[in-house]
Amino acid sequence: MKKAYINASSIRSICGDTKQTLDAVFNKKSFLATFSDIVPNKTICIGRFPDKSTFEELLYSCVNEVLDGSNLQDFSNTLLLVGSSVGGMAETEKILFNENSYENINIQRHTINVIASTLDKKYNFLSTRSFSTACTSSANALKVAKELINVGAYKNILVIGADEICSTTIFGFSALGILSDEICTPFQSNRKGMNVSEGIGALLLQNKFEKESVELIGAGASSDAYHIANPDPTALGAISAINKALHDAALDSNQIDYINAHGTGTQANDTTEAKAIQTIFGEKIYVSSSKSNVGHTLGAAGAIEAAICVEALKKQLLPPQIYCDDNENSLNYVDIVKEAKIEYALSNSFAFGGNNTSLIFGVCHEN
């Protein structure tokens, strides 16, 4: 069986480019902002890209960074897998709101596949596929990429997680009553909810080991189908996904050194995820959520947080959580950036409909 190595990655977030985003994550900086002119009679805290570039330009720069940092000359022998929650919905909204009409909306620019097709036109990929499973979209794309490389189906797979913020998502989460008016405080007893945001993450998976490779060693998924918006409070779905990832990686729970939690800051998600972590790992394992830094980037979250785990493994640094002073439970939150021996890191992604995905990344010892 071939191994799936991550040999290049990049991020575009509300914090900036890859370097700026990682600096924010490892130094407890947040670029989330409050707005009182979006949802009537409500103040919300969300994440928006700086107005310097369009979403398409940021997408191209993210892909270019991966290509420049890789051993590839082009993507002609590379499969593209894109995970997104809203696809081209933001573009549709702009036309609708600007013209107060749907007549000039191009349905081909609305679909989930529009991101993959846009990239394919510019880079000429071997083939493309798109995933839309809400907040697990790019995590599931990474899982499939690993499996395809493991069986030798492809040598190179570029995984993109990308979501642009739009009114439909903002008003949808507002209607559910889970948007916070402050920077989110995952797992804390005073938490008010989540911060919807936008972002792009890109990771190149290959069957070839390189000097700074990080292996995607395990992946597990489950669907508890408990409720359309809330996770199963027994945490059985989350527990199943994590255990499947451990089994896939041939690891015991005590071998995981760090968990990048889904950690949205909502009451239902945090309670369920904490229960799953405590059931499998106990209370000593290091845990943190990056969503206070970059917000909840929906379908892009799995890819962005995977890139954060890759950096943690390369630098042997634990990324801290911005707020962890009012813990509702006894999880071992990373309060400041710490040097630590990290062999394996777990990243959780949980979505509406009970869709759960867990990924395990490991340090490579080959030469």
CSV table of C-alpha atoms in Angstrom, one decimal:
chain,number,residue,atom,x,y,z
A,1,MET,CA,0.0,0.0,0.0
A,2,LYS,CA,1.3,3.5,-0.9
A,3,LYS,CA,1.6,6.2,1.7
A,4,ALA,CA,-0.1,9.6,1.4
A,5,TYR,CA,2.4,12.3,2.0
A,6,ILE,CA,1.6,16.0,2.3
A,7,ASN,CA,4.4,17.8,0.5
A,8,ALA,CA,3.1,21.3,0.2
A,9,SER,CA,0.3,23.4,1.7
A,10,SER,CA,-1.0,26.9,1.7
A,11,ILE,CA,-3.7,29.0,3.4
A,12,ARG,CA,-5.7,32.2,2.6
A,13,SER,CA,-7.7,33.3,5.6
A,14,ILE,CA,-9.1,36.5,7.1
A,15,CYS,CA,-5.6,36.7,8.8
A,16,GLY,CA,-3.9,36.9,5.4
A,17,ASP,CA,-1.6,34.5,3.6
A,18,THR,CA,-0.1,31.3,4.9
A,19,LYS,CA,2.6,33.0,6.9
A,20,GLN,CA,0.3,35.5,8.4
A,21,THR,CA,-2.4,32.9,9.2
A,22,LEU,CA,0.1,30.6,11.0
A,23,ASP,CA,1.5,33.6,12.9
A,24,ALA,CA,-2.0,34.4,14.1
A,25,VAL,CA,-2.7,30.8,15.0
A,26,PHE,CA,0.5,30.3,17.0
A,27,ASN,CA,0.5,33.7,18.6
A,28,LYS,CA,-3.2,33.9,19.7
A,29,LYS,CA,-4.2,36.7,17.3
A,30,SER,CA,-7.7,37.0,15.9
A,31,PHE,CA,-8.9,38.9,12.8
A,32,LEU,CA,-12.6,38.4,13.4
A,33,ALA,CA,-14.7,41.6,13.5
A,34,THR,CA,-18.2,42.7,14.7
A,35,PHE,CA,-20.9,44.1,12.5
A,36,SER,CA,-24.2,45.6,13.3
A,37,ASP,CA,-25.4,46.4,9.8
A,38,ILE,CA,-25.8,42.9,8.3
A,39,VAL,CA,-28.5,41.2,10.3
A,40,PRO,CA,-31.3,43.6,11.4
A,41,ASN,CA,-31.3,44.4,15.1
A,42,LYS,CA,-28.4,42.1,15.8
A,43,THR,CA,-24.6,42.5,16.3
A,44,ILE,CA,-22.6,39.6,14.9
A,45,CYS,CA,-18.9,38.7,14.9
A,46,ILE,CA,-17.8,37.1,11.6
A,47,GLY,CA,-14.7,36.8,9.4
A,48,ARG,CA,-14.2,38.5,6.1
A,49,PHE,CA,-11.3,38.6,3.7
A,50,PRO,CA,-9.5,42.0,3.4
A,51,ASP,CA,-10.9,43.8,0.3
A,52,LYS,CA,-7.5,43.8,-1.5
A,53,SER,CA,-8.2,40.8,-3.7
A,54,THR,CA,-11.2,38.9,-5.1
A,55,PHE,CA,-12.0,35.4,-4.0
A,56,GLU,CA,-10.9,34.1,-7.3
A,57,GLU,CA,-7.5,35.9,-7.0
A,58,LEU,CA,-7.0,34.5,-3.6
A,59,LEU,CA,-7.8,31.0,-4.9
A,60,TYR,CA,-5.2,31.3,-7.6
A,61,SER,CA,-2.6,32.7,-5.2
A,62,CYS,CA,-3.2,29.8,-2.8
A,63,VAL,CA,-2.8,27.2,-5.6
A,64,ASN,CA,0.2,29.0,-7.1
A,65,GLU,CA,1.9,28.8,-3.7
A,66,VAL,CA,1.4,25.1,-3.5
A,67,LEU,CA,2.8,24.6,-7.1
A,68,ASP,CA,5.8,26.8,-6.4
A,69,GLY,CA,6.6,24.8,-3.2
A,70,SER,CA,6.1,21.4,-4.8
A,71,ASN,CA,8.2,19.1,-7.0
A,72,LEU,CA,5.7,19.6,-9.9
A,73,GLN,CA,6.1,21.7,-13.0
A,74,ASP,CA,2.3,21.7,-13.6
A,75,PHE,CA,-0.9,19.9,-12.6
A,76,SER,CA,-1.4,17.9,-15.7
A,77,ASN,CA,-0.8,14.6,-13.8
A,78,THR,CA,-2.7,15.7,-10.7
A,79,LEU,CA,-6.3,15.0,-9.5
A,80,LEU,CA,-8.1,18.0,-8.0
A,81,LEU,CA,-10.5,17.4,-5.2
A,82,VAL,CA,-12.4,20.4,-3.9
A,83,GLY,CA,-14.5,20.6,-0.7
A,84,SER,CA,-16.9,23.5,-0.4
A,85,SER,CA,-20.2,24.2,1.4
A,86,VAL,CA,-21.6,27.1,-0.7
A,87,GLY,CA,-19.7,26.8,-4.1
A,88,GLY,CA,-20.7,29.8,-6.2
A,89,MET,CA,-23.6,31.0,-4.0
A,90,ALA,CA,-21.8,34.3,-3.2
A,91,GLU,CA,-21.5,35.2,-6.9
A,92,THR,CA,-25.2,34.4,-7.4
A,93,GLU,CA,-26.1,36.6,-4.5
A,94,LYS,CA,-24.1,39.6,-5.9
A,95,ILE,CA,-25.9,39.5,-9.2
A,96,LEU,CA,-29.3,39.1,-7.4
A,97,PHE,CA,-28.7,41.9,-4.9
A,98,ASN,CA,-27.1,44.3,-7.4
A,99,GLU,CA,-29.8,43.8,-10.1
A,100,ASN,CA,-32.7,42.9,-8.0
A,101,SER,CA,-33.4,40.1,-10.5
A,102,TYR,CA,-32.4,36.5,-11.1
A,103,GLU,CA,-32.5,36.8,-14.9
A,104,ASN,CA,-28.7,37.2,-15.4
A,105,ILE,CA,-27.7,34.5,-12.9
A,106,ASN,CA,-25.6,31.8,-14.5
A,107,ILE,CA,-26.6,28.5,-12.9
A,108,GLN,CA,-23.2,27.0,-14.0
A,109,ARG,CA,-21.5,29.6,-11.8
A,110,HIS,CA,-23.7,28.7,-8.8
A,111,THR,CA,-22.9,25.0,-8.4
A,112,ILE,CA,-20.5,23.4,-5.9
A,113,ASN,CA,-18.4,22.3,-8.9
A,114,VAL,CA,-17.7,25.9,-10.0
A,115,ILE,CA,-14.5,26.2,-7.9
A,116,ALA,CA,-13.1,23.0,-9.4
A,117,SER,CA,-14.1,24.0,-13.0
A,118,THR,CA,-12.6,27.5,-12.5
A,119,LEU,CA,-9.3,26.0,-11.4
A,120,ASP,CA,-9.3,23.4,-14.1
A,121,LYS,CA,-9.6,26.0,-16.8
A,122,LYS,CA,-6.5,27.8,-15.5
A,123,TYR,CA,-4.3,24.8,-14.5
A,124,ASN,CA,-5.5,21.9,-16.6
A,125,PHE,CA,-5.8,19.2,-14.0
A,126,LEU,CA,-5.8,15.5,-14.9
A,127,SER,CA,-9.4,15.3,-13.5
A,128,THR,CA,-11.5,17.0,-10.9
A,129,ARG,CA,-14.2,16.1,-8.3
A,130,SER,CA,-16.1,18.2,-5.8
A,131,PHE,CA,-17.4,17.4,-2.3
A,132,SER,CA,-20.2,19.2,-0.4
A,133,THR,CA,-20.9,17.8,3.1
A,134,ALA,CA,-21.2,21.1,4.9
A,135,CYS,CA,-18.4,21.6,7.4
A,136,THR,CA,-16.7,18.3,6.7
A,137,SER,CA,-16.4,19.0,2.9
A,138,SER,CA,-12.6,19.4,2.6
A,139,ALA,CA,-11.9,16.9,5.4
A,140,ASN,CA,-13.8,14.3,3.4
A,141,ALA,CA,-11.9,15.3,0.3
A,142,LEU,CA,-8.6,14.7,2.2
A,143,LYS,CA,-9.9,11.3,3.3
A,144,VAL,CA,-10.7,10.3,-0.2
A,145,ALA,CA,-7.4,11.6,-1.5
A,146,LYS,CA,-5.6,9.4,1.1
A,147,GLU,CA,-7.5,6.4,0.1
A,148,LEU,CA,-6.9,6.9,-3.7
A,149,ILE,CA,-3.1,7.3,-3.1
A,150,ASN,CA,-3.0,4.3,-0.8
A,151,VAL,CA,-4.4,2.0,-3.5
A,152,GLY,CA,-2.1,3.5,-6.2
A,153,ALA,CA,-4.9,5.2,-8.2
A,154,TYR,CA,-3.1,8.5,-8.4
A,155,LYS,CA,0.4,9.8,-7.6
A,156,ASN,CA,-0.6,13.5,-7.1
A,157,ILE,CA,-3.8,14.9,-5.6
A,158,LEU,CA,-4.4,18.5,-4.8
A,159,VAL,CA,-7.1,19.0,-2.1
A,160,ILE,CA,-8.7,22.4,-1.9
A,161,GLY,CA,-11.1,23.6,0.8
A,162,ALA,CA,-12.7,26.9,-0.2
A,163,ASP,CA,-15.7,28.9,1.0
A,164,GLU,CA,-16.7,32.5,0.4
A,165,ILE,CA,-18.9,34.1,3.0
A,166,CYS,CA,-22.4,35.0,1.8
A,167,SER,CA,-25.7,36.3,3.1
A,168,THR,CA,-27.4,32.9,2.9
A,169,THR,CA,-25.0,31.3,5.4
A,170,ILE,CA,-24.9,34.4,7.7
A,171,PHE,CA,-28.7,34.6,7.9
A,172,GLY,CA,-29.0,30.8,8.1
A,173,PHE,CA,-26.7,30.5,11.1
A,174,SER,CA,-28.4,33.6,12.6
A,175,ALA,CA,-31.8,32.0,12.3
A,176,LEU,CA,-30.4,29.0,14.2
A,177,GLY,CA,-29.4,31.4,17.0
A,178,ILE,CA,-25.8,30.3,17.1
A,179,LEU,CA,-23.9,33.3,15.8
A,180,SER,CA,-21.9,35.0,18.6
A,181,ASP,CA,-21.5,38.8,18.9
A,182,GLU,CA,-18.0,38.3,20.1
A,183,ILE,CA,-14.9,36.2,19.2
A,184,CYS,CA,-15.9,32.6,19.9
A,185,THR,CA,-14.8,30.9,23.0
A,186,PRO,CA,-14.8,27.1,22.2
A,187,PHE,CA,-15.5,24.8,25.2
A,188,GLN,CA,-15.8,27.6,27.6
A,189,SER,CA,-18.8,27.8,29.9
A,190,ASN,CA,-19.5,31.4,28.8
A,191,ARG,CA,-19.6,30.6,25.1
A,192,LYS,CA,-22.2,32.4,22.9
A,193,GLY,CA,-21.8,30.6,19.6
A,194,MET,CA,-19.7,30.6,16.4
A,195,ASN,CA,-18.2,33.1,14.0
A,196,VAL,CA,-19.0,32.2,10.4
A,197,SER,CA,-16.0,33.1,8.2
A,198,GLU,CA,-14.4,32.5,4.8
A,199,GLY,CA,-11.1,30.9,3.8
A,200,ILE,CA,-9.1,28.7,1.5
A,201,GLY,CA,-6.8,25.8,2.3
A,202,ALA,CA,-4.8,23.8,-0.2
A,203,LEU,CA,-2.7,20.6,0.4
A,204,LEU,CA,-0.8,18.5,-2.1
A,205,LEU,CA,-0.8,14.8,-1.4
A,206,GLN,CA,1.7,12.5,-3.1
A,207,ASN,CA,2.9,9.0,-2.9
A,208,LYS,CA,6.5,10.2,-2.9
A,209,PHE,CA,8.4,11.0,0.4
A,210,GLU,CA,10.3,14.3,0.6
A,211,LYS,CA,12.5,15.9,3.2
A,212,GLU,CA,9.7,17.8,5.1
A,213,SER,CA,6.8,15.4,4.3
A,214,VAL,CA,4.0,14.9,6.8
A,215,GLU,CA,1.9,11.8,6.4
A,216,LEU,CA,-1.8,11.6,6.4
A,217,ILE,CA,-1.8,8.4,8.2
A,218,GLY,CA,-5.4,7.8,9.3
A,219,ALA,CA,-8.9,8.9,8.3
A,220,GLY,CA,-12.3,7.9,9.7
A,221,ALA,CA,-15.9,9.0,9.0
A,222,SER,CA,-19.3,8.4,10.3
A,223,SER,CA,-22.9,9.6,10.0
A,224,ASP,CA,-25.0,9.5,13.1
A,225,ALA,CA,-28.0,11.2,11.3
A,226,TYR,CA,-29.3,12.2,14.7
A,227,HIS,CA,-30.6,15.7,13.7
A,228,ILE,CA,-30.3,18.0,10.7
A,229,ALA,CA,-28.4,20.6,12.7
A,230,ASN,CA,-27.4,19.1,16.1
A,231,PRO,CA,-24.9,16.3,16.8
A,232,ASP,CA,-25.9,13.2,18.7
A,233,PRO,CA,-25.5,14.2,22.4
A,234,THR,CA,-24.2,10.7,23.2
A,235,ALA,CA,-21.2,11.5,21.0
A,236,LEU,CA,-21.4,8.1,19.4
A,237,GLY,CA,-21.0,9.5,15.9
A,238,ALA,CA,-17.9,11.5,16.8
A,239,ILE,CA,-16.5,8.6,18.8
A,240,SER,CA,-17.0,6.3,15.8
A,241,ALA,CA,-15.2,8.7,13.4
A,242,ILE,CA,-12.2,9.1,15.7
A,243,ASN,CA,-11.9,5.4,16.4
A,244,LYS,CA,-12.1,4.6,12.7
A,245,ALA,CA,-9.2,7.0,12.1
A,246,LEU,CA,-7.2,5.4,14.8
A,247,HIS,CA,-7.9,2.0,13.4
A,248,ASP,CA,-6.9,3.2,9.9
A,249,ALA,CA,-3.7,4.6,11.3
A,250,ALA,CA,-3.0,1.4,13.3
A,251,LEU,CA,-2.5,3.6,16.4
A,252,ASP,CA,-3.7,3.4,20.0
A,253,SER,CA,-5.4,6.5,21.5
A,254,ASN,CA,-2.4,7.1,23.8
A,255,GLN,CA,-0.2,7.7,20.8
A,256,ILE,CA,-2.0,10.9,19.7
A,257,ASP,CA,-0.2,13.9,21.1
A,258,TYR,CA,-2.4,16.8,20.0
A,259,ILE,CA,-6.0,17.4,18.9
A,260,ASN,CA,-7.1,20.3,16.7
A,261,ALA,CA,-10.7,20.3,17.7
A,262,HIS,CA,-13.7,21.2,15.6
A,263,GLY,CA,-14.4,23.6,18.5
A,264,THR,CA,-17.0,25.9,17.0
A,265,GLY,CA,-18.1,27.6,20.3
A,266,THR,CA,-21.7,26.4,20.1
A,267,GLN,CA,-23.3,24.7,23.0
A,268,ALA,CA,-24.2,21.5,21.2
A,269,ASN,CA,-21.0,20.9,19.3
A,270,ASP,CA,-18.6,21.6,22.1
A,271,THR,CA,-20.4,19.5,24.6
A,272,THR,CA,-20.5,16.5,22.2
A,273,GLU,CA,-16.9,16.9,21.0
A,274,ALA,CA,-15.6,17.2,24.6
A,275,LYS,CA,-17.4,14.0,25.5
A,276,ALA,CA,-15.9,12.2,22.6
A,277,ILE,CA,-12.4,13.4,23.4
A,278,GLN,CA,-12.7,12.5,27.1
A,279,THR,CA,-14.2,9.1,26.3
A,280,ILE,CA,-11.3,8.1,24.0
A,281,PHE,CA,-8.3,10.1,25.2
A,282,GLY,CA,-9.0,11.0,28.8
A,283,GLU,CA,-8.0,14.4,30.1
A,284,LYS,CA,-4.3,14.7,29.5
A,285,ILE,CA,-4.1,15.1,25.7
A,286,TYR,CA,-3.4,18.6,24.4
A,287,VAL,CA,-6.4,20.2,22.7
A,288,SER,CA,-7.0,23.6,21.0
A,289,SER,CA,-9.4,25.1,18.5
A,290,SER,CA,-8.2,27.5,15.7
A,291,LYS,CA,-11.7,29.0,15.1
A,292,SER,CA,-11.1,31.9,17.4
A,293,ASN,CA,-8.3,32.9,15.1
A,294,VAL,CA,-9.7,32.3,11.6
A,295,GLY,CA,-13.4,31.8,12.3
A,296,HIS,CA,-15.5,28.8,11.1
A,297,THR,CA,-14.7,28.6,7.4
A,298,LEU,CA,-17.3,25.9,6.8
A,299,GLY,CA,-16.3,23.6,3.9
A,300,ALA,CA,-12.7,25.0,4.0
A,301,ALA,CA,-12.2,24.3,7.7
A,302,GLY,CA,-10.9,20.7,7.3
A,303,ALA,CA,-8.2,21.8,4.8
A,304,ILE,CA,-7.2,24.9,6.8
A,305,GLU,CA,-6.9,23.0,10.1
A,306,ALA,CA,-5.1,20.2,8.4
A,307,ALA,CA,-2.5,22.7,7.2
A,308,ILE,CA,-2.2,24.0,10.8
A,309,CYS,CA,-1.6,20.4,12.0
A,310,VAL,CA,1.1,20.0,9.3
A,311,GLU,CA,2.8,23.1,10.6
A,312,ALA,CA,2.5,21.9,14.2
A,313,LEU,CA,4.2,18.6,13.3
A,314,LYS,CA,7.0,20.3,11.3
A,315,LYS,CA,7.8,22.9,13.9
A,316,GLN,CA,7.0,20.6,16.9
A,317,LEU,CA,4.9,23.4,18.4
A,318,LEU,CA,1.4,23.2,19.9
A,319,PRO,CA,-0.9,25.9,18.7
A,320,PRO,CA,-2.7,27.6,21.6
A,321,GLN,CA,-6.3,28.4,22.0
A,322,ILE,CA,-7.1,32.1,22.5
A,323,TYR,CA,-9.7,31.7,25.3
A,324,CYS,CA,-9.3,28.8,27.8
A,325,ASP,CA,-9.8,30.4,31.2
A,326,ASP,CA,-13.4,29.5,31.9
A,327,ASN,CA,-13.4,25.8,31.1
A,328,GLU,CA,-16.7,23.9,31.2
A,329,ASN,CA,-14.8,20.6,31.3
A,330,SER,CA,-11.4,19.3,32.3
A,331,LEU,CA,-9.8,19.0,28.8
A,332,ASN,CA,-6.1,19.9,28.6
A,333,TYR,CA,-6.3,23.1,26.5
A,334,VAL,CA,-3.1,24.6,25.1
A,335,ASP,CA,-3.0,28.1,26.7
A,336,ILE,CA,0.3,29.3,25.2
A,337,VAL,CA,2.4,28.2,22.3
A,338,LYS,CA,4.5,25.3,23.5
A,339,GLU,CA,7.4,23.2,22.2
A,340,ALA,CA,6.5,19.5,22.5
A,341,LYS,CA,7.3,16.2,21.0
A,342,ILE,CA,4.4,15.7,18.6
A,343,GLU,CA,4.4,12.4,16.6
A,344,TYR,CA,0.7,12.3,15.7
A,345,ALA,CA,-2.0,15.0,15.5
A,346,LEU,CA,-5.7,14.5,15.1
A,347,SER,CA,-8.0,17.0,13.4
A,348,ASN,CA,-11.8,16.8,13.9
A,349,SER,CA,-14.5,18.1,11.5
A,350,PHE,CA,-18.2,17.7,12.4
A,351,ALA,CA,-21.1,18.9,10.2
A,352,PHE,CA,-24.8,19.2,9.9
A,353,GLY,CA,-26.7,16.0,9.4
A,354,GLY,CA,-24.4,14.1,11.8
A,355,ASN,CA,-21.5,13.9,9.3
A,356,ASN,CA,-18.3,13.4,11.2
A,357,THR,CA,-14.7,13.1,9.9
A,358,SER,CA,-11.4,12.7,11.8
A,359,LEU,CA,-7.9,12.8,10.2
A,360,ILE,CA,-4.6,11.8,11.8
A,361,PHE,CA,-1.3,13.3,10.6
A,362,GLY,CA,2.1,11.9,11.5
A,363,VAL,CA,5.8,12.9,11.4
A,364,CYS,CA,7.7,11.0,8.8
A,365,HIS,CA,11.0,9.2,9.7
A,366,GLU,CA,12.0,8.0,6.3
A,367,ASN,CA,15.1,9.3,4.4
